[in-house]
Amino acid sequence: TCALRSKQWYQRRVRGSELNLSSTSLKLKPKSAEPFIHCRWLLTKNCAAITEHDINSQLSMCDVAAKAYAHNYYAWTYRLWLLNNFPRFISLNDELECTRKWLETHISQFSAMNYRFQLLRLIVENPPGEDVPKNYDVRKERCRVFTSEVSLVSELVMFYQETESLWCYLRMLVMFCDHQNIDYVKYCKKKFSGLEKLDNRFALRFKETIIASNIF
């Protein structure tokens, strides 16, 4: 038993040292795939021994890398991997609030927007067990969550009309709503009335995407 405990503590120290090494290397070269690949290998290899502290440290590492280098695809992809593989250690509501603030201040980072899109889907499809009301309806919740997101992004588009990433994200949301038969027109028509007057190349492309919805 003592030998087993000693081995476990040794493995924990090694894992912590390796994770810290990856975090340090990202501070020097934030847009580098190798540290994220190494961390992913470490967490996969020691999956049963991973703690909430480990995952929080990894999320912080993603924050640092994303802030240090704009459009950091590797940081957001790794964060999504963490979310999908260690959901028990990650608060979806905290992530939702965090990414909302990020979206409002980093309007050209589509990798972050894609992460938020996947996060919204997880929140709808996997609500916290103990807080789910008996009358919880996935379809209604999906409608509420995504129409709210369409509304938020529509407002941002009006402020940043030449930002292609926002237009792409809005188009992705609208196409998802169409696919899921979510009546976003009912809730967002007033928001879209301002978009109707825009005539830049992004607005025209967006209108072509949603013309079948008869919004304009």
mmCIF file of C-alpha atoms in Angstrom:
data_model
loop_
_atom_site.group_PDB
_atom_site.id
_atom_site.type_symbol
_atom_site.label_atom_id
_atom_site.label_comp_id
_atom_site.label_asym_id
_atom_site.label_seq_id
_atom_site.Cartn_x
_atom_site.Cartn_y
_atom_site.Cartn_z
ATOM 1 C CA THR A 1 0.000 0.000 0.000
ATOM 2 C CA CYS A 2 2.784 2.419 0.893
ATOM 3 C CA ALA A 3 4.552 1.575 -2.347
ATOM 4 C CA LEU A 4 1.348 2.232 -4.311
ATOM 5 C CA ARG A 5 0.814 5.575 -2.599
ATOM 6 C CA SER A 6 4.410 6.577 -3.258
ATOM 7 C CA LYS A 7 3.977 5.703 -6.932
ATOM 8 C CA GLN A 8 0.750 7.723 -7.151
ATOM 9 C CA TRP A 9 2.365 10.766 -5.563
ATOM 10 C CA TYR A 10 5.342 10.432 -7.889
ATOM 11 C CA GLN A 11 3.061 10.265 -10.941
ATOM 12 C CA ARG A 12 1.106 13.272 -9.669
ATOM 13 C CA ARG A 13 4.298 15.316 -9.244
ATOM 14 C CA VAL A 14 5.515 14.320 -12.701
ATOM 15 C CA ARG A 15 2.138 15.157 -14.256
ATOM 16 C CA GLY A 16 2.042 18.521 -12.506
ATOM 17 C CA SER A 17 5.590 19.340 -13.563
ATOM 18 C CA GLU A 18 4.880 18.452 -17.185
ATOM 19 C CA LEU A 19 1.667 20.489 -17.258
ATOM 20 C CA ASN A 20 3.497 23.448 -15.728
ATOM 21 C CA LEU A 21 6.258 23.089 -18.309
ATOM 22 C CA SER A 22 3.716 23.281 -21.123
ATOM 23 C CA SER A 23 2.128 26.344 -19.543
ATOM 24 C CA THR A 24 5.522 28.046 -19.273
ATOM 25 C CA SER A 25 6.400 27.271 -22.889
ATOM 26 C CA LEU A 26 3.128 28.827 -24.061
ATOM 27 C CA LYS A 27 4.020 32.078 -22.326
ATOM 28 C CA LEU A 28 7.081 32.215 -24.567
ATOM 29 C CA LYS A 29 5.333 31.003 -27.724
ATOM 30 C CA PRO A 30 1.551 31.237 -27.241
ATOM 31 C CA LYS A 31 0.525 30.062 -30.699
ATOM 32 C CA SER A 32 2.198 26.685 -30.603
ATOM 33 C CA ALA A 33 0.426 23.368 -31.043
ATOM 34 C CA GLU A 34 2.973 21.143 -29.299
ATOM 35 C CA PRO A 35 2.308 22.185 -25.664
ATOM 36 C CA PHE A 36 -1.425 21.618 -26.121
ATOM 37 C CA ILE A 37 -0.808 18.227 -27.737
ATOM 38 C CA HIS A 38 1.480 17.278 -24.851
ATOM 39 C CA CYS A 39 -1.093 18.343 -22.243
ATOM 40 C CA ARG A 40 -3.786 16.390 -24.031
ATOM 41 C CA TRP A 41 -1.576 13.289 -23.997
ATOM 42 C CA LEU A 42 -0.820 13.745 -20.291
ATOM 43 C CA LEU A 43 -4.469 14.127 -19.327
ATOM 44 C CA THR A 44 -5.523 11.172 -21.475
ATOM 45 C CA LYS A 45 -2.790 8.968 -20.018
ATOM 46 C CA ASN A 46 -3.750 9.911 -16.434
ATOM 47 C CA CYS A 47 -7.481 10.343 -16.950
ATOM 48 C CA ALA A 48 -8.553 8.573 -13.752
ATOM 49 C CA ALA A 49 -6.254 10.696 -11.583
ATOM 50 C CA ILE A 50 -7.190 14.101 -13.008
ATOM 51 C CA THR A 51 -8.495 16.620 -10.466
ATOM 52 C CA GLU A 52 -10.546 19.770 -10.680
ATOM 53 C CA HIS A 53 -7.381 21.726 -9.907
ATOM 54 C CA ASP A 54 -5.693 20.213 -12.976
ATOM 55 C CA ILE A 55 -8.552 21.242 -15.256
ATOM 56 C CA ASN A 56 -8.813 24.753 -13.794
ATOM 57 C CA SER A 57 -5.086 25.178 -14.387
ATOM 58 C CA GLN A 58 -5.550 24.084 -17.983
ATOM 59 C CA LEU A 59 -8.414 26.526 -18.515
ATOM 60 C CA SER A 60 -6.233 29.310 -17.121
ATOM 61 C CA MET A 61 -3.475 28.257 -19.490
ATOM 62 C CA CYS A 62 -5.920 28.549 -22.391
ATOM 63 C CA ASP A 63 -6.896 32.045 -21.214
ATOM 64 C CA VAL A 64 -3.280 33.186 -21.123
ATOM 65 C CA ALA A 65 -2.499 31.758 -24.561
ATOM 66 C CA ALA A 66 -5.653 33.235 -26.134
ATOM 67 C CA LYS A 67 -4.941 36.686 -24.700
ATOM 68 C CA ALA A 68 -1.288 36.575 -25.722
ATOM 69 C CA TYR A 69 -1.991 35.734 -29.359
ATOM 70 C CA ALA A 70 -5.126 36.767 -31.234
ATOM 71 C CA HIS A 71 -6.966 34.111 -33.250
ATOM 72 C CA ASN A 72 -5.356 31.344 -31.206
ATOM 73 C CA TYR A 73 -7.019 28.344 -32.800
ATOM 74 C CA TYR A 74 -5.013 25.851 -30.737
ATOM 75 C CA ALA A 75 -6.049 27.374 -27.399
ATOM 76 C CA TRP A 76 -9.775 27.318 -28.199
ATOM 77 C CA THR A 77 -9.645 23.851 -29.764
ATOM 78 C CA TYR A 78 -7.906 22.476 -26.686
ATOM 79 C CA ARG A 79 -10.408 24.229 -24.427
ATOM 80 C CA LEU A 80 -13.227 22.545 -26.342
ATOM 81 C CA TRP A 81 -11.478 19.190 -25.896
ATOM 82 C CA LEU A 82 -11.347 19.818 -22.137
ATOM 83 C CA LEU A 83 -15.034 20.690 -22.112
ATOM 84 C CA ASN A 84 -15.997 17.508 -23.951
ATOM 85 C CA ASN A 85 -13.752 15.174 -21.937
ATOM 86 C CA PHE A 86 -13.900 16.605 -18.398
ATOM 87 C CA PRO A 87 -17.355 18.219 -18.117
ATOM 88 C CA ARG A 88 -17.690 17.241 -14.455
ATOM 89 C CA PHE A 89 -14.939 19.716 -13.556
ATOM 90 C CA ILE A 90 -16.187 22.635 -15.687
ATOM 91 C CA SER A 91 -19.089 24.945 -14.904
ATOM 92 C CA LEU A 92 -21.014 25.490 -18.138
ATOM 93 C CA ASN A 93 -22.624 28.653 -16.777
ATOM 94 C CA ASP A 94 -19.243 30.101 -15.820
ATOM 95 C CA GLU A 95 -17.936 29.294 -19.285
ATOM 96 C CA LEU A 96 -21.001 30.905 -20.845
ATOM 97 C CA GLU A 97 -20.452 34.144 -18.928
ATOM 98 C CA CYS A 98 -16.723 34.099 -19.620
ATOM 99 C CA THR A 99 -17.177 33.638 -23.357
ATOM 100 C CA ARG A 100 -19.909 36.294 -23.524
ATOM 101 C CA LYS A 101 -17.465 38.861 -22.164
ATOM 102 C CA TRP A 102 -14.786 37.569 -24.509
ATOM 103 C CA LEU A 103 -17.140 37.802 -27.494
ATOM 104 C CA GLU A 104 -17.958 41.424 -26.719
ATOM 105 C CA THR A 105 -14.300 42.447 -26.489
ATOM 106 C CA HIS A 106 -12.717 40.165 -29.126
ATOM 107 C CA ILE A 107 -15.083 40.549 -32.041
ATOM 108 C CA SER A 108 -12.834 39.071 -34.721
ATOM 109 C CA GLN A 109 -11.900 35.763 -33.073
ATOM 110 C CA PHE A 110 -14.044 33.131 -34.740
ATOM 111 C CA SER A 111 -12.398 30.243 -32.873
ATOM 112 C CA ALA A 112 -13.845 31.667 -29.654
ATOM 113 C CA MET A 113 -17.238 32.015 -31.304
ATOM 114 C CA ASN A 114 -17.194 28.401 -32.434
ATOM 115 C CA TYR A 115 -16.324 27.349 -28.884
ATOM 116 C CA ARG A 116 -19.268 29.362 -27.563
ATOM 117 C CA PHE A 117 -21.570 27.797 -30.145
ATOM 118 C CA GLN A 118 -20.576 24.294 -29.001
ATOM 119 C CA LEU A 119 -20.969 25.407 -25.387
ATOM 120 C CA LEU A 120 -24.532 26.571 -26.033
ATOM 121 C CA ARG A 121 -25.391 23.197 -27.520
ATOM 122 C CA LEU A 122 -23.985 21.383 -24.494
ATOM 123 C CA ILE A 123 -25.914 23.588 -22.078
ATOM 124 C CA VAL A 124 -29.189 22.847 -23.824
ATOM 125 C CA GLU A 125 -28.647 19.123 -24.302
ATOM 126 C CA ASN A 126 -26.930 18.382 -20.963
ATOM 127 C CA PRO A 127 -28.525 20.523 -18.219
ATOM 128 C CA PRO A 128 -27.285 20.082 -14.632
ATOM 129 C CA GLY A 129 -29.173 17.114 -13.199
ATOM 130 C CA GLU A 130 -30.112 18.498 -9.779
ATOM 131 C CA ASP A 131 -31.379 21.838 -11.145
ATOM 132 C CA VAL A 132 -33.539 20.577 -13.988
ATOM 133 C CA PRO A 133 -37.242 21.380 -13.464
ATOM 134 C CA LYS A 134 -39.716 18.562 -14.015
ATOM 135 C CA ASN A 135 -41.266 20.379 -16.959
ATOM 136 C CA TYR A 136 -37.893 20.956 -18.678
ATOM 137 C CA ASP A 137 -38.333 20.903 -22.452
ATOM 138 C CA VAL A 138 -35.159 20.599 -24.521
ATOM 139 C CA ARG A 139 -36.788 22.094 -27.602
ATOM 140 C CA LYS A 140 -38.091 25.169 -25.757
ATOM 141 C CA GLU A 141 -34.775 25.660 -23.997
ATOM 142 C CA ARG A 142 -32.912 25.357 -27.283
ATOM 143 C CA CYS A 143 -35.186 28.005 -28.750
ATOM 144 C CA ARG A 144 -34.644 30.333 -25.790
ATOM 145 C CA VAL A 145 -30.863 29.934 -25.736
ATOM 146 C CA PHE A 146 -30.240 30.317 -29.449
ATOM 147 C CA THR A 147 -32.695 33.141 -30.126
ATOM 148 C CA SER A 148 -31.032 35.020 -27.272
ATOM 149 C CA GLU A 149 -27.643 34.409 -28.905
ATOM 150 C CA VAL A 150 -28.901 35.540 -32.312
ATOM 151 C CA SER A 151 -30.191 38.710 -30.668
ATOM 152 C CA LEU A 152 -26.848 39.373 -28.936
ATOM 153 C CA VAL A 153 -24.772 38.850 -32.081
ATOM 154 C CA SER A 154 -27.171 40.959 -34.165
ATOM 155 C CA GLU A 155 -26.550 43.868 -31.813
ATOM 156 C CA LEU A 156 -22.789 43.408 -32.084
ATOM 157 C CA VAL A 157 -23.012 43.301 -35.872
ATOM 158 C CA MET A 158 -24.757 46.682 -35.880
ATOM 159 C CA PHE A 159 -21.853 48.175 -33.913
ATOM 160 C CA TYR A 160 -19.100 46.394 -35.872
ATOM 161 C CA GLN A 161 -20.560 46.206 -39.357
ATOM 162 C CA GLU A 162 -17.294 45.381 -41.152
ATOM 163 C CA THR A 163 -16.241 42.507 -38.896
ATOM 164 C CA GLU A 164 -16.480 39.340 -40.969
ATOM 165 C CA SER A 165 -16.212 36.938 -38.005
ATOM 166 C CA LEU A 166 -19.392 38.311 -36.435
ATOM 167 C CA TRP A 167 -21.287 37.950 -39.708
ATOM 168 C CA CYS A 168 -20.037 34.372 -40.076
ATOM 169 C CA TYR A 169 -21.085 33.541 -36.538
ATOM 170 C CA LEU A 170 -24.513 35.090 -37.038
ATOM 171 C CA ARG A 171 -24.942 33.111 -40.244
ATOM 172 C CA MET A 172 -23.934 29.905 -38.463
ATOM 173 C CA LEU A 173 -26.501 30.559 -35.727
ATOM 174 C CA VAL A 174 -29.275 31.284 -38.202
ATOM 175 C CA MET A 175 -28.508 28.176 -40.246
ATOM 176 C CA PHE A 176 -28.529 26.066 -37.065
ATOM 177 C CA CYS A 177 -31.886 27.571 -36.057
ATOM 178 C CA ASP A 178 -33.293 26.751 -39.478
ATOM 179 C CA HIS A 179 -32.024 23.190 -39.217
ATOM 180 C CA GLN A 180 -33.589 22.796 -35.756
ATOM 181 C CA ASN A 181 -36.849 24.496 -36.818
ATOM 182 C CA ILE A 182 -36.320 27.266 -34.269
ATOM 183 C CA ASP A 183 -38.544 30.249 -35.031
ATOM 184 C CA TYR A 184 -35.885 32.898 -34.472
ATOM 185 C CA VAL A 185 -37.735 35.290 -36.801
ATOM 186 C CA LYS A 186 -40.517 35.645 -34.248
ATOM 187 C CA TYR A 187 -38.077 36.779 -31.553
ATOM 188 C CA CYS A 188 -35.430 38.617 -33.578
ATOM 189 C CA LYS A 189 -37.289 40.392 -36.400
ATOM 190 C CA LYS A 190 -36.831 43.802 -34.729
ATOM 191 C CA LYS A 191 -33.098 43.177 -34.410
ATOM 192 C CA PHE A 192 -32.897 42.198 -38.062
ATOM 193 C CA SER A 193 -34.747 45.323 -39.216
ATOM 194 C CA GLY A 194 -31.536 47.313 -38.696
ATOM 195 C CA LEU A 195 -29.500 44.773 -40.652
ATOM 196 C CA GLU A 196 -31.848 45.190 -43.613
ATOM 197 C CA LYS A 197 -30.463 48.686 -44.255
ATOM 198 C CA LEU A 198 -26.839 47.539 -44.430
ATOM 199 C CA ASP A 199 -25.351 46.915 -47.859
ATOM 200 C CA ASN A 200 -21.726 45.923 -47.297
ATOM 201 C CA ARG A 201 -20.484 42.638 -48.772
ATOM 202 C CA PHE A 202 -20.970 40.774 -45.483
ATOM 203 C CA ALA A 203 -24.547 41.965 -45.100
ATOM 204 C CA LEU A 204 -25.394 41.004 -48.686
ATOM 205 C CA ARG A 205 -23.939 37.522 -48.182
ATOM 206 C CA PHE A 206 -25.912 37.156 -44.958
ATOM 207 C CA LYS A 207 -29.140 38.181 -46.662
ATOM 208 C CA GLU A 208 -28.564 35.577 -49.353
ATOM 209 C CA THR A 209 -28.203 32.928 -46.648
ATOM 210 C CA ILE A 210 -31.476 33.693 -44.900
ATOM 211 C CA ILE A 211 -33.627 34.917 -47.776
ATOM 212 C CA ALA A 212 -35.747 31.754 -47.539
ATOM 213 C CA SER A 213 -36.897 32.885 -44.099
ATOM 214 C CA ASN A 214 -38.605 35.963 -45.556
ATOM 215 C CA ILE A 215 -37.111 38.195 -42.884
ATOM 216 C CA PHE A 216 -36.414 41.075 -45.241
#
